[in-house]
Structures are given as structure tokens and as C-alpha cells.
């Protein structure tokens, strides 16, 4: 089921043991892909005598539910995963996220964006050469970037809903060229500009994935972020935020994704790949390890 092979990495000579984490969002049932990601993070920490942490990424109150969180914890324990207590909860970290945003506001690196999704779509359709992001999706055309500050303040005072976007061009001017290290892929030049002005605080949620994950990985002292290769591109944005917020840059390992029987990437809505489904059918954690091609013995012996 695995696409290609991953090798559990070890720190370079003289580097301390890795601190890794698994950071799921309780917005559905965990599937085989999550199991792989969690086991990979745990085994990487174990292989070098490091630490393995869990962070519940529950900032999106429109999608996260208590019953998914409970199911998630049960499934992870059933798999044999043990993390350092207590698990961090992202929704309790609002002050830290707001502090980071306030710092970027003071540095004039973010701006309020009042656009609706529809307005953004229309603007992109009307534009002859809308820039596109790394996965081909059009990026935000920058409509609110040049908005007069007084006008923006008046709209905020009137209570008009707004997000906060990073002025990525200005941010990169401040930082200059940046790099980050992917254990599998080597050193990467940071290409944060490809995403355009990403949202750092949503209209409905006072932070965003990019901001929260960057601030929280640093706060937990994570030194190796292991996660699926679908998040490889997002790391460019995280690297830029680390530079702007004076946060340390961990190593990264973007592992292979687990595909379903149809060769497609697994999604939380594919119930037949969920750990819950396997448990209900009486399967054992060992059979899940086997499906993943990831045995504790093989994974800890590699490196
Ligand atoms: N919470 C994210 C997710 O469930 C993962 C975050 C990360 O590993 O950086 O997709």
C-alpha cells in the first residue's frame, strides 16, 4: 500500500535526539494514512531516544468535533502509540497565535482582507493572467493589499468581517532568501511567494493552519516535523513565518502518502480505510502495521 519507501531518519552526529510530533485535526475518523504518519513520527523519536508529542489541531470549530477527538485518541492508543503527556491542544493556544499576529501587524507585514470568496473568484476570472500556486490553484490577486489604511480601519470599526493576509512580497524583502532542510529531499530554497498572500487569520477563526502550526511547533520544541508529502509545499510558508517571528527552524521529513486500493489518496470520508472500520471488523494493530508495510522492527532498524 505504501508508495515508495521511507527510512526512519537519525540525527547527525552531535545533534540531540529528535523531538517529533503527530498533529491530527479531529474533523473525521483517522485512516491508514494517519496511522502511518503517527507511527512514523513515534518510531523516528524512538529510534534515537528522542521524544514523541501529540498535538490536537482543533482550531477549526466549524469542522472539529469532540466525538472525533475521542475516537482519534482511542484509535491511537489501540495502535499502541504512547505520547508524552499532556497532549497539546491547539484551541488553548489562542494568546500565542494572537501574539504572533500582533507582531506581524506591528511590522506592517499583514493587511486586513474584506473580500468574499465570490469576489475573489470573480476577480480571478476577470484577470487575464492570474498567478497560480504550487498545486495549480489560482492565488489571491491582492485586491485588499493596497487598501487605504484609514478606509481599512473604518471598515473594521464598522464590524465588516475580515481576514488577515501576509504581504508575502514585503515579508520576503525583509527576510531575504531563506532555506529549509527536508531530510529526504535535501536543502530547499524557500518559495513562499508561490502561494501569494496567504491567510494568517480567518474571518471565522482568529488564526489559520499556517500560523498556528508554525507557532505551536516552536512552542513544543519540535526539532523534526514529520508529515505527509501533501504538506511539503506548505513548509515554504512556515519557513517564512519562522524567519519573521524569530522562531527556530526544525528539520522536516515529508513522508510518502498511503494510497487506497484504487490508488487514490485517502480522505477522512473513506470510511473503509478508517482505523475504526478495521477495529470493528476484528482486525489487530499488527494487521494495520502489515498493511502499512511498517513493522516496529523494520522501522527502528532502518536509518
Ligand atoms: N493538522 C494537520 C492535518 O491534520 C496536520 C498538520 C501538520 O502535520 O503540520 O492535516
PDB file of C-alpha atoms and ligand atoms in Angstrom:
ATOM      1  CA  UNK A   1       0.000   0.000   0.000  1.00  0.00           C
ATOM      2  CA  UNK A   2       2.918   2.345   0.540  1.00  0.00           C
ATOM      3  CA  UNK A   3       4.126   4.411  -2.357  1.00  0.00           C
ATOM      4  CA  UNK A   4       7.894   4.020  -2.275  1.00  0.00           C
ATOM      5  CA  UNK A   5       9.914   3.559   0.857  1.00  0.00           C
ATOM      6  CA  UNK A   6      10.563   5.834   3.783  1.00  0.00           C
ATOM      7  CA  UNK A   7      13.570   5.432   6.023  1.00  0.00           C
ATOM      8  CA  UNK A   8      13.400   6.465   9.650  1.00  0.00           C
ATOM      9  CA  UNK A   9      15.982   9.266   9.924  1.00  0.00           C
ATOM     10  CA  UNK A  10      18.580   9.627  12.679  1.00  0.00           C
ATOM     11  CA  UNK A  11      20.081  12.919  13.883  1.00  0.00           C
ATOM     12  CA  UNK A  12      23.540  13.832  12.572  1.00  0.00           C
ATOM     13  CA  UNK A  13      26.472  13.172  14.892  1.00  0.00           C
ATOM     14  CA  UNK A  14      26.491  15.792  17.630  1.00  0.00           C
ATOM     15  CA  UNK A  15      22.810  16.685  17.141  1.00  0.00           C
ATOM     16  CA  UNK A  16      20.447  15.955  20.050  1.00  0.00           C
ATOM     17  CA  UNK A  17      17.761  13.252  19.690  1.00  0.00           C
ATOM     18  CA  UNK A  18      14.761  14.403  17.689  1.00  0.00           C
ATOM     19  CA  UNK A  19      11.562  15.754  19.191  1.00  0.00           C
ATOM     20  CA  UNK A  20       8.767  14.687  16.819  1.00  0.00           C
ATOM     21  CA  UNK A  21       5.021  15.122  16.867  1.00  0.00           C
ATOM     22  CA  UNK A  22       1.784  13.934  15.352  1.00  0.00           C
ATOM     23  CA  UNK A  23      -0.718  16.767  14.879  1.00  0.00           C
ATOM     24  CA  UNK A  24      -4.095  15.464  13.698  1.00  0.00           C
ATOM     25  CA  UNK A  25      -7.270  17.516  13.336  1.00  0.00           C
ATOM     26  CA  UNK A  26     -10.336  15.852  14.879  1.00  0.00           C
ATOM     27  CA  UNK A  27     -12.535  16.550  11.883  1.00  0.00           C
ATOM     28  CA  UNK A  28     -13.208  12.917  10.966  1.00  0.00           C
ATOM     29  CA  UNK A  29     -12.099   9.368  11.687  1.00  0.00           C
ATOM     30  CA  UNK A  30      -8.406   8.589  11.405  1.00  0.00           C
ATOM     31  CA  UNK A  31      -7.485   6.410   8.434  1.00  0.00           C
ATOM     32  CA  UNK A  32      -4.487   4.302   7.477  1.00  0.00           C
ATOM     33  CA  UNK A  33      -2.625   7.397   6.289  1.00  0.00           C
ATOM     34  CA  UNK A  34      -2.884   8.967   9.741  1.00  0.00           C
ATOM     35  CA  UNK A  35      -1.781   5.710  11.342  1.00  0.00           C
ATOM     36  CA  UNK A  36       1.291   5.692   9.125  1.00  0.00           C
ATOM     37  CA  UNK A  37       2.095   9.300   9.919  1.00  0.00           C
ATOM     38  CA  UNK A  38       1.689   8.816  13.661  1.00  0.00           C
ATOM     39  CA  UNK A  39       3.726   5.603  13.725  1.00  0.00           C
ATOM     40  CA  UNK A  40       6.436   7.153  11.596  1.00  0.00           C
ATOM     41  CA  UNK A  41       6.763  10.105  13.973  1.00  0.00           C
ATOM     42  CA  UNK A  42       6.801   7.867  17.031  1.00  0.00           C
ATOM     43  CA  UNK A  43       9.301   5.407  15.601  1.00  0.00           C
ATOM     44  CA  UNK A  44      11.592   8.226  14.498  1.00  0.00           C
ATOM     45  CA  UNK A  45      11.700   9.572  18.054  1.00  0.00           C
ATOM     46  CA  UNK A  46      12.138   6.069  19.452  1.00  0.00           C
ATOM     47  CA  UNK A  47      14.993   5.186  17.097  1.00  0.00           C
ATOM     48  CA  UNK A  48      17.183   7.961  18.508  1.00  0.00           C
ATOM     49  CA  UNK A  49      15.962   8.053  22.113  1.00  0.00           C
ATOM     50  CA  UNK A  50      14.037  11.256  21.443  1.00  0.00           C
ATOM     51  CA  UNK A  51      10.544  12.446  22.398  1.00  0.00           C
ATOM     52  CA  UNK A  52       7.218  11.976  20.664  1.00  0.00           C
ATOM     53  CA  UNK A  53       4.461  14.546  21.240  1.00  0.00           C
ATOM     54  CA  UNK A  54       0.815  14.748  20.279  1.00  0.00           C
ATOM     55  CA  UNK A  55      -0.967  17.964  19.374  1.00  0.00           C
ATOM     56  CA  UNK A  56      -4.683  18.082  18.755  1.00  0.00           C
ATOM     57  CA  UNK A  57      -5.224  20.644  15.994  1.00  0.00           C
ATOM     58  CA  UNK A  58      -8.746  21.679  16.860  1.00  0.00           C
ATOM     59  CA  UNK A  59      -8.816  25.371  15.935  1.00  0.00           C
ATOM     60  CA  UNK A  60     -11.389  24.902  13.197  1.00  0.00           C
ATOM     61  CA  UNK A  61     -14.564  24.806  15.278  1.00  0.00           C
ATOM     62  CA  UNK A  62     -16.613  24.536  12.094  1.00  0.00           C
ATOM     63  CA  UNK A  63     -15.180  21.053  11.375  1.00  0.00           C
ATOM     64  CA  UNK A  64     -13.709  19.599  14.604  1.00  0.00           C
ATOM     65  CA  UNK A  65     -15.946  17.562  16.908  1.00  0.00           C
ATOM     66  CA  UNK A  66     -15.488  16.091  20.393  1.00  0.00           C
ATOM     67  CA  UNK A  67     -16.560  12.625  19.260  1.00  0.00           C
ATOM     68  CA  UNK A  68     -13.903  12.575  16.541  1.00  0.00           C
ATOM     69  CA  UNK A  69     -11.310  13.592  19.102  1.00  0.00           C
ATOM     70  CA  UNK A  70     -12.309  10.752  21.412  1.00  0.00           C
ATOM     71  CA  UNK A  71     -12.283   8.276  18.535  1.00  0.00           C
ATOM     72  CA  UNK A  72      -8.886   9.576  17.472  1.00  0.00           C
ATOM     73  CA  UNK A  73      -7.340   9.102  20.925  1.00  0.00           C
ATOM     74  CA  UNK A  74      -8.880   5.634  21.264  1.00  0.00           C
ATOM     75  CA  UNK A  75      -7.594   4.580  17.856  1.00  0.00           C
ATOM     76  CA  UNK A  76      -4.090   5.886  18.523  1.00  0.00           C
ATOM     77  CA  UNK A  77      -3.925   4.047  21.860  1.00  0.00           C
ATOM     78  CA  UNK A  78      -5.286   0.902  20.235  1.00  0.00           C
ATOM     79  CA  UNK A  79      -2.441   1.095  17.725  1.00  0.00           C
ATOM     80  CA  UNK A  80      -0.006   1.135  20.641  1.00  0.00           C
ATOM     81  CA  UNK A  81       1.021   4.754  20.350  1.00  0.00           C
ATOM     82  CA  UNK A  82       2.187   6.470  23.508  1.00  0.00           C
ATOM     83  CA  UNK A  83       2.941  10.165  23.548  1.00  0.00           C
ATOM     84  CA  UNK A  84       4.423  12.396  26.161  1.00  0.00           C
ATOM     85  CA  UNK A  85       1.652  13.713  28.436  1.00  0.00           C
ATOM     86  CA  UNK A  86      -0.134  16.015  28.327  1.00  0.00           C
ATOM     87  CA  UNK A  87      -1.162  16.265  24.682  1.00  0.00           C
ATOM     88  CA  UNK A  88      -1.191  19.880  23.493  1.00  0.00           C
ATOM     89  CA  UNK A  89      -4.474  21.354  22.380  1.00  0.00           C
ATOM     90  CA  UNK A  90      -4.259  24.000  19.708  1.00  0.00           C
ATOM     91  CA  UNK A  91      -7.506  25.704  20.650  1.00  0.00           C
ATOM     92  CA  UNK A  92      -5.987  26.683  24.032  1.00  0.00           C
ATOM     93  CA  UNK A  93      -3.121  28.479  22.341  1.00  0.00           C
ATOM     94  CA  UNK A  94      -5.116  31.481  21.138  1.00  0.00           C
ATOM     95  CA  UNK A  95      -2.991  34.026  23.036  1.00  0.00           C
ATOM     96  CA  UNK A  96       0.199  32.771  21.441  1.00  0.00           C
ATOM     97  CA  UNK A  97      -1.365  32.843  17.980  1.00  0.00           C
ATOM     98  CA  UNK A  98      -2.720  36.361  18.568  1.00  0.00           C
ATOM     99  CA  UNK A  99       0.660  37.491  19.896  1.00  0.00           C
ATOM    100  CA  UNK A 100       2.336  36.317  16.706  1.00  0.00           C
ATOM    101  CA  UNK A 101      -0.289  38.026  14.559  1.00  0.00           C
ATOM    102  CA  UNK A 102       0.042  41.257  16.553  1.00  0.00           C
ATOM    103  CA  UNK A 103       3.770  41.223  15.958  1.00  0.00           C
ATOM    104  CA  UNK A 104       3.248  40.886  12.217  1.00  0.00           C
ATOM    105  CA  UNK A 105       0.689  43.713  12.327  1.00  0.00           C
ATOM    106  CA  UNK A 106       3.180  45.983  14.106  1.00  0.00           C
ATOM    107  CA  UNK A 107       5.737  45.168  11.443  1.00  0.00           C
ATOM    108  CA  UNK A 108       3.152  46.064   8.739  1.00  0.00           C
ATOM    109  CA  UNK A 109       3.535  42.614   7.193  1.00  0.00           C
ATOM    110  CA  UNK A 110      -0.157  41.700   7.244  1.00  0.00           C
ATOM    111  CA  UNK A 111      -3.225  43.521   5.975  1.00  0.00           C
ATOM    112  CA  UNK A 112      -6.962  43.060   6.504  1.00  0.00           C
ATOM    113  CA  UNK A 113      -8.807  41.441   3.613  1.00  0.00           C
ATOM    114  CA  UNK A 114     -12.553  42.025   3.292  1.00  0.00           C
ATOM    115  CA  UNK A 115     -13.077  40.011   0.111  1.00  0.00           C
ATOM    116  CA  UNK A 116     -15.684  37.281  -0.017  1.00  0.00           C
ATOM    117  CA  UNK A 117     -14.867  34.008  -1.768  1.00  0.00           C
ATOM    118  CA  UNK A 118     -17.158  35.046  -4.597  1.00  0.00           C
ATOM    119  CA  UNK A 119     -15.387  38.389  -5.041  1.00  0.00           C
ATOM    120  CA  UNK A 120     -12.035  36.635  -5.191  1.00  0.00           C
ATOM    121  CA  UNK A 121     -13.364  34.144  -7.766  1.00  0.00           C
ATOM    122  CA  UNK A 122     -14.794  36.919  -9.939  1.00  0.00           C
ATOM    123  CA  UNK A 123     -11.613  38.960  -9.761  1.00  0.00           C
ATOM    124  CA  UNK A 124      -9.556  35.936 -10.776  1.00  0.00           C
ATOM    125  CA  UNK A 125     -11.894  35.153 -13.679  1.00  0.00           C
ATOM    126  CA  UNK A 126     -11.679  38.716 -14.932  1.00  0.00           C
ATOM    127  CA  UNK A 127      -7.926  38.848 -14.688  1.00  0.00           C
ATOM    128  CA  UNK A 128      -6.038  37.882 -17.844  1.00  0.00           C
ATOM    129  CA  UNK A 129      -3.056  36.395 -16.032  1.00  0.00           C
ATOM    130  CA  UNK A 130      -3.979  35.291 -12.529  1.00  0.00           C
ATOM    131  CA  UNK A 131      -0.935  33.762 -10.797  1.00  0.00           C
ATOM    132  CA  UNK A 132      -1.256  30.119  -9.770  1.00  0.00           C
ATOM    133  CA  UNK A 133       0.009  28.332  -6.673  1.00  0.00           C
ATOM    134  CA  UNK A 134       2.071  25.135  -6.439  1.00  0.00           C
ATOM    135  CA  UNK A 135      -0.910  22.830  -6.941  1.00  0.00           C
ATOM    136  CA  UNK A 136      -2.311  24.842  -9.820  1.00  0.00           C
ATOM    137  CA  UNK A 137      -4.938  26.730  -7.852  1.00  0.00           C
ATOM    138  CA  UNK A 138      -5.152  30.483  -8.512  1.00  0.00           C
ATOM    139  CA  UNK A 139      -3.695  32.572  -5.709  1.00  0.00           C
ATOM    140  CA  UNK A 140      -5.293  35.607  -4.082  1.00  0.00           C
ATOM    141  CA  UNK A 141      -5.000  38.521  -6.538  1.00  0.00           C
ATOM    142  CA  UNK A 142      -4.055  41.040  -3.844  1.00  0.00           C
ATOM    143  CA  UNK A 143      -7.269  43.084  -4.030  1.00  0.00           C
ATOM    144  CA  UNK A 144      -7.112  44.461  -0.468  1.00  0.00           C
ATOM    145  CA  UNK A 145      -3.329  44.849  -0.325  1.00  0.00           C
ATOM    146  CA  UNK A 146      -3.388  48.443  -1.498  1.00  0.00           C
ATOM    147  CA  UNK A 147      -6.430  49.492   0.510  1.00  0.00           C
ATOM    148  CA  UNK A 148      -6.015  52.848   2.196  1.00  0.00           C
ATOM    149  CA  UNK A 149      -5.229  52.300   5.905  1.00  0.00           C
ATOM    150  CA  UNK A 150      -7.893  54.779   7.054  1.00  0.00           C
ATOM    151  CA  UNK A 151     -10.516  53.050   4.933  1.00  0.00           C
ATOM    152  CA  UNK A 152      -9.483  49.648   6.292  1.00  0.00           C
ATOM    153  CA  UNK A 153      -9.715  50.946   9.874  1.00  0.00           C
ATOM    154  CA  UNK A 154     -13.192  52.371   9.211  1.00  0.00           C
ATOM    155  CA  UNK A 155     -14.409  49.062   7.808  1.00  0.00           C
ATOM    156  CA  UNK A 156     -13.001  47.171  10.801  1.00  0.00           C
ATOM    157  CA  UNK A 157     -14.641  49.698  13.165  1.00  0.00           C
ATOM    158  CA  UNK A 158     -17.971  49.106  11.359  1.00  0.00           C
ATOM    159  CA  UNK A 159     -17.561  45.410  12.075  1.00  0.00           C
ATOM    160  CA  UNK A 160     -17.079  44.284   8.472  1.00  0.00           C
ATOM    161  CA  UNK A 161     -15.813  40.689   8.522  1.00  0.00           C
ATOM    162  CA  UNK A 162     -12.177  40.426   7.511  1.00  0.00           C
ATOM    163  CA  UNK A 163      -9.288  38.010   7.345  1.00  0.00           C
ATOM    164  CA  UNK A 164      -5.618  38.951   7.796  1.00  0.00           C
ATOM    165  CA  UNK A 165      -3.264  38.161   4.947  1.00  0.00           C
ATOM    166  CA  UNK A 166       0.504  38.089   4.838  1.00  0.00           C
ATOM    167  CA  UNK A 167       2.042  40.597   2.435  1.00  0.00           C
ATOM    168  CA  UNK A 168       4.415  37.971   1.118  1.00  0.00           C
ATOM    169  CA  UNK A 169       6.428  40.255  -1.168  1.00  0.00           C
ATOM    170  CA  UNK A 170       7.142  42.690   1.613  1.00  0.00           C
ATOM    171  CA  UNK A 171       7.875  39.828   4.017  1.00  0.00           C
ATOM    172  CA  UNK A 172      10.442  38.289   1.670  1.00  0.00           C
ATOM    173  CA  UNK A 173      12.051  41.679   1.164  1.00  0.00           C
ATOM    174  CA  UNK A 174      12.570  41.808   4.915  1.00  0.00           C
ATOM    175  CA  UNK A 175      13.986  38.322   5.293  1.00  0.00           C
ATOM    176  CA  UNK A 176      15.977  37.875   2.077  1.00  0.00           C
ATOM    177  CA  UNK A 177      16.478  34.338   0.698  1.00  0.00           C
ATOM    178  CA  UNK A 178      15.611  31.530   3.096  1.00  0.00           C
ATOM    179  CA  UNK A 179      16.273  27.797   3.110  1.00  0.00           C
ATOM    180  CA  UNK A 180      14.929  24.780   4.947  1.00  0.00           C
ATOM    181  CA  UNK A 181      16.033  21.184   5.271  1.00  0.00           C
ATOM    182  CA  UNK A 182      13.989  18.193   4.188  1.00  0.00           C
ATOM    183  CA  UNK A 183      15.710  15.000   5.342  1.00  0.00           C
ATOM    184  CA  UNK A 184      14.558  13.122   2.228  1.00  0.00           C
ATOM    185  CA  UNK A 185      14.816  15.890  -0.333  1.00  0.00           C
ATOM    186  CA  UNK A 186      17.808  17.886   0.954  1.00  0.00           C
ATOM    187  CA  UNK A 187      18.072  21.662   1.309  1.00  0.00           C
ATOM    188  CA  UNK A 188      15.200  23.615  -0.213  1.00  0.00           C
ATOM    189  CA  UNK A 189      15.144  27.254  -1.274  1.00  0.00           C
ATOM    190  CA  UNK A 190      12.064  28.788   0.345  1.00  0.00           C
ATOM    191  CA  UNK A 191       9.402  29.519  -2.294  1.00  0.00           C
ATOM    192  CA  UNK A 192       6.785  31.148  -0.084  1.00  0.00           C
ATOM    193  CA  UNK A 193       5.936  33.698  -2.791  1.00  0.00           C
ATOM    194  CA  UNK A 194       4.313  30.921  -4.866  1.00  0.00           C
ATOM    195  CA  UNK A 195       1.320  30.905  -2.507  1.00  0.00           C
ATOM    196  CA  UNK A 196       0.622  34.600  -2.791  1.00  0.00           C
ATOM    197  CA  UNK A 197      -0.679  36.469   0.251  1.00  0.00           C
ATOM    198  CA  UNK A 198      -1.823  33.561   2.426  1.00  0.00           C
ATOM    199  CA  UNK A 199      -4.426  33.986   5.148  1.00  0.00           C
ATOM    200  CA  UNK A 200      -2.934  34.066   8.666  1.00  0.00           C
ATOM    201  CA  UNK A 201      -6.206  34.738  10.485  1.00  0.00           C
ATOM    202  CA  UNK A 202      -9.516  33.655   9.028  1.00  0.00           C
ATOM    203  CA  UNK A 203     -12.760  35.597   9.123  1.00  0.00           C
ATOM    204  CA  UNK A 204     -14.390  32.961  11.316  1.00  0.00           C
ATOM    205  CA  UNK A 205     -11.314  31.746  13.217  1.00  0.00           C
ATOM    206  CA  UNK A 206      -8.767  34.192  14.632  1.00  0.00           C
ATOM    207  CA  UNK A 207      -5.795  32.197  13.303  1.00  0.00           C
ATOM    208  CA  UNK A 208      -5.039  29.832  10.431  1.00  0.00           C
ATOM    209  CA  UNK A 209      -3.331  26.496   9.929  1.00  0.00           C
ATOM    210  CA  UNK A 210      -0.093  28.125   8.724  1.00  0.00           C
ATOM    211  CA  UNK A 211       0.248  30.484  11.669  1.00  0.00           C
ATOM    212  CA  UNK A 212      -0.888  28.061  14.375  1.00  0.00           C
ATOM    213  CA  UNK A 213       1.251  25.134  13.231  1.00  0.00           C
ATOM    214  CA  UNK A 214       4.389  27.283  12.994  1.00  0.00           C
ATOM    215  CA  UNK A 215       3.932  28.905  16.390  1.00  0.00           C
ATOM    216  CA  UNK A 216       2.978  25.652  18.103  1.00  0.00           C
ATOM    217  CA  UNK A 217       5.773  23.513  16.676  1.00  0.00           C
ATOM    218  CA  UNK A 218       8.223  26.074  18.034  1.00  0.00           C
ATOM    219  CA  UNK A 219       6.477  26.267  21.410  1.00  0.00           C
ATOM    220  CA  UNK A 220       6.599  22.488  21.794  1.00  0.00           C
ATOM    221  CA  UNK A 221      10.282  22.394  20.878  1.00  0.00           C
ATOM    222  CA  UNK A 222       9.721  20.124  17.874  1.00  0.00           C
ATOM    223  CA  UNK A 223      13.045  19.585  16.091  1.00  0.00           C
ATOM    224  CA  UNK A 224      11.858  17.256  13.296  1.00  0.00           C
ATOM    225  CA  UNK A 225       8.456  17.747  11.707  1.00  0.00           C
ATOM    226  CA  UNK A 226       7.370  14.501  10.047  1.00  0.00           C
ATOM    227  CA  UNK A 227       4.240  14.726   7.938  1.00  0.00           C
ATOM    228  CA  UNK A 228       2.850  13.655   4.578  1.00  0.00           C
ATOM    229  CA  UNK A 229       4.303  14.952   1.342  1.00  0.00           C
ATOM    230  CA  UNK A 230       0.989  16.675   0.610  1.00  0.00           C
ATOM    231  CA  UNK A 231       2.186  19.316   3.086  1.00  0.00           C
ATOM    232  CA  UNK A 232       5.624  19.728   1.510  1.00  0.00           C
ATOM    233  CA  UNK A 233       4.696  22.986  -0.219  1.00  0.00           C
ATOM    234  CA  UNK A 234       3.145  24.469   2.922  1.00  0.00           C
ATOM    235  CA  UNK A 235       6.560  24.263   4.588  1.00  0.00           C
ATOM    236  CA  UNK A 236       7.744  27.161   2.408  1.00  0.00           C
ATOM    237  CA  UNK A 237       5.177  29.383   4.119  1.00  0.00           C
ATOM    238  CA  UNK A 238       6.093  28.034   7.558  1.00  0.00           C
ATOM    239  CA  UNK A 239       9.776  28.757   6.947  1.00  0.00           C
ATOM    240  CA  UNK A 240       8.970  32.359   6.098  1.00  0.00           C
ATOM    241  CA  UNK A 241       6.844  32.750   9.237  1.00  0.00           C
ATOM    242  CA  UNK A 242       9.660  31.312  11.365  1.00  0.00           C
ATOM    243  CA  UNK A 243      12.014  33.959   9.995  1.00  0.00           C
ATOM    244  CA  UNK A 244       9.517  36.784  10.584  1.00  0.00           C
ATOM    245  CA  UNK A 245       8.746  35.643  14.126  1.00  0.00           C
ATOM    246  CA  UNK A 246      12.317  34.709  15.134  1.00  0.00           C
ATOM    247  CA  UNK A 247      11.378  31.086  15.667  1.00  0.00           C
ATOM    248  CA  UNK A 248      13.779  28.172  15.226  1.00  0.00           C
ATOM    249  CA  UNK A 249      13.521  26.086  12.059  1.00  0.00           C
ATOM    250  CA  UNK A 250      13.144  22.344  12.631  1.00  0.00           C
ATOM    251  CA  UNK A 251      14.226  19.672  10.170  1.00  0.00           C
ATOM    252  CA  UNK A 252      11.424  18.237   8.042  1.00  0.00           C
ATOM    253  CA  UNK A 253      10.652  14.800   6.695  1.00  0.00           C
ATOM    254  CA  UNK A 254       7.741  14.671   4.252  1.00  0.00           C
ATOM    255  CA  UNK A 255       6.887  11.014   4.021  1.00  0.00           C
ATOM    256  CA  UNK A 256       5.081   9.079   1.302  1.00  0.00           C
ATOM    257  CA  UNK A 257       1.307   9.080   1.324  1.00  0.00           C
ATOM    258  CA  UNK A 258      -0.672   5.909   1.800  1.00  0.00           C
ATOM    259  CA  UNK A 259      -2.929   5.245  -1.166  1.00  0.00           C
ATOM    260  CA  UNK A 260      -6.233   3.381  -1.098  1.00  0.00           C
ATOM    261  CA  UNK A 261      -6.893   0.206  -3.077  1.00  0.00           C
ATOM    262  CA  UNK A 262      -7.912   2.440  -6.024  1.00  0.00           C
ATOM    263  CA  UNK A 263      -4.515   4.167  -5.952  1.00  0.00           C
ATOM    264  CA  UNK A 264      -6.130   7.403  -4.785  1.00  0.00           C
ATOM    265  CA  UNK A 265      -5.073   9.365  -1.769  1.00  0.00           C
ATOM    266  CA  UNK A 266      -7.087   8.502   1.351  1.00  0.00           C
ATOM    267  CA  UNK A 267      -9.573  11.009   2.737  1.00  0.00           C
ATOM    268  CA  UNK A 268     -11.368  11.132   6.066  1.00  0.00           C
ATOM    269  CA  UNK A 269     -14.624  10.398   4.277  1.00  0.00           C
ATOM    270  CA  UNK A 270     -13.336   6.988   3.050  1.00  0.00           C
ATOM    271  CA  UNK A 271     -14.780   5.027   5.932  1.00  0.00           C
ATOM    272  CA  UNK A 272     -13.447   1.729   4.604  1.00  0.00           C
ATOM    273  CA  UNK A 273      -9.875   2.905   5.219  1.00  0.00           C
ATOM    274  CA  UNK A 274     -10.620   4.170   8.735  1.00  0.00           C
ATOM    275  CA  UNK A 275      -8.977   2.556  11.740  1.00  0.00           C
ATOM    276  CA  UNK A 276     -12.449   2.339  13.248  1.00  0.00           C
ATOM    277  CA  UNK A 277     -13.608   0.149  10.383  1.00  0.00           C
ATOM    278  CA  UNK A 278     -10.655  -2.232  10.812  1.00  0.00           C
ATOM    279  CA  UNK A 279     -11.247  -2.436  14.570  1.00  0.00           C
ATOM    280  CA  UNK A 280     -14.936  -3.159  14.065  1.00  0.00           C
ATOM    281  CA  UNK A 281     -14.026  -5.981  11.725  1.00  0.00           C
ATOM    282  CA  UNK A 282     -11.879  -7.509  14.468  1.00  0.00           C
ATOM    283  CA  UNK A 283      -8.506  -6.707  12.905  1.00  0.00           C
ATOM    284  CA  UNK A 284      -5.454  -6.274  15.145  1.00  0.00           C
ATOM    285  CA  UNK A 285      -2.939  -3.428  15.334  1.00  0.00           C
ATOM    286  CA  UNK A 286      -0.392  -5.865  13.862  1.00  0.00           C
ATOM    287  CA  UNK A 287      -2.521  -6.281  10.751  1.00  0.00           C
ATOM    288  CA  UNK A 288      -2.624  -2.496  10.363  1.00  0.00           C
ATOM    289  CA  UNK A 289       1.183  -2.380  10.648  1.00  0.00           C
ATOM    290  CA  UNK A 290       1.339  -5.046   8.000  1.00  0.00           C
ATOM    291  CA  UNK A 291      -0.982  -3.166   5.649  1.00  0.00           C
ATOM    292  CA  UNK A 292       1.304  -0.175   6.032  1.00  0.00           C
ATOM    293  CA  UNK A 293       4.500  -2.119   5.406  1.00  0.00           C
ATOM    294  CA  UNK A 294       5.767  -0.610   8.632  1.00  0.00           C
ATOM    295  CA  UNK A 295       6.784  -3.043  11.342  1.00  0.00           C
ATOM    296  CA  UNK A 296       8.310  -1.757  14.572  1.00  0.00           C
ATOM    297  CA  UNK A 297      11.359  -3.966  13.950  1.00  0.00           C
ATOM    298  CA  UNK A 298      11.990  -2.809  10.403  1.00  0.00           C
ATOM    299  CA  UNK A 299      11.329   0.823  11.102  1.00  0.00           C
ATOM    300  CA  UNK A 300      13.623   1.046  14.111  1.00  0.00           C
ATOM    301  CA  UNK A 301      16.366  -0.932  12.389  1.00  0.00           C
ATOM    302  CA  UNK A 302      16.463   1.410   9.392  1.00  0.00           C
ATOM    303  CA  UNK A 303      18.201   4.726   9.311  1.00  0.00           C
TER     304      UNK A 303
HETATM  305  N1  LIG B   1      -3.445  19.127  11.390  1.00  0.00           N
HETATM  306  C1  LIG B   1      -2.974  18.861  10.066  1.00  0.00           C
HETATM  307  C2  LIG B   1      -3.816  17.769   9.450  1.00  0.00           C
HETATM  308  O1  LIG B   1      -4.459  17.020  10.166  1.00  0.00           O
HETATM  309  C3  LIG B   1      -1.545  18.405  10.002  1.00  0.00           C
HETATM  310  C4  LIG B   1      -0.604  19.419  10.441  1.00  0.00           C
HETATM  311  C5  LIG B   1       0.862  19.102  10.230  1.00  0.00           C
HETATM  312  O2  LIG B   1       1.261  17.924  10.364  1.00  0.00           O
HETATM  313  O3  LIG B   1       1.598  20.019  10.009  1.00  0.00           O
HETATM  314  O4  LIG B   1      -3.801  17.660   8.247  1.00  0.00           O
END
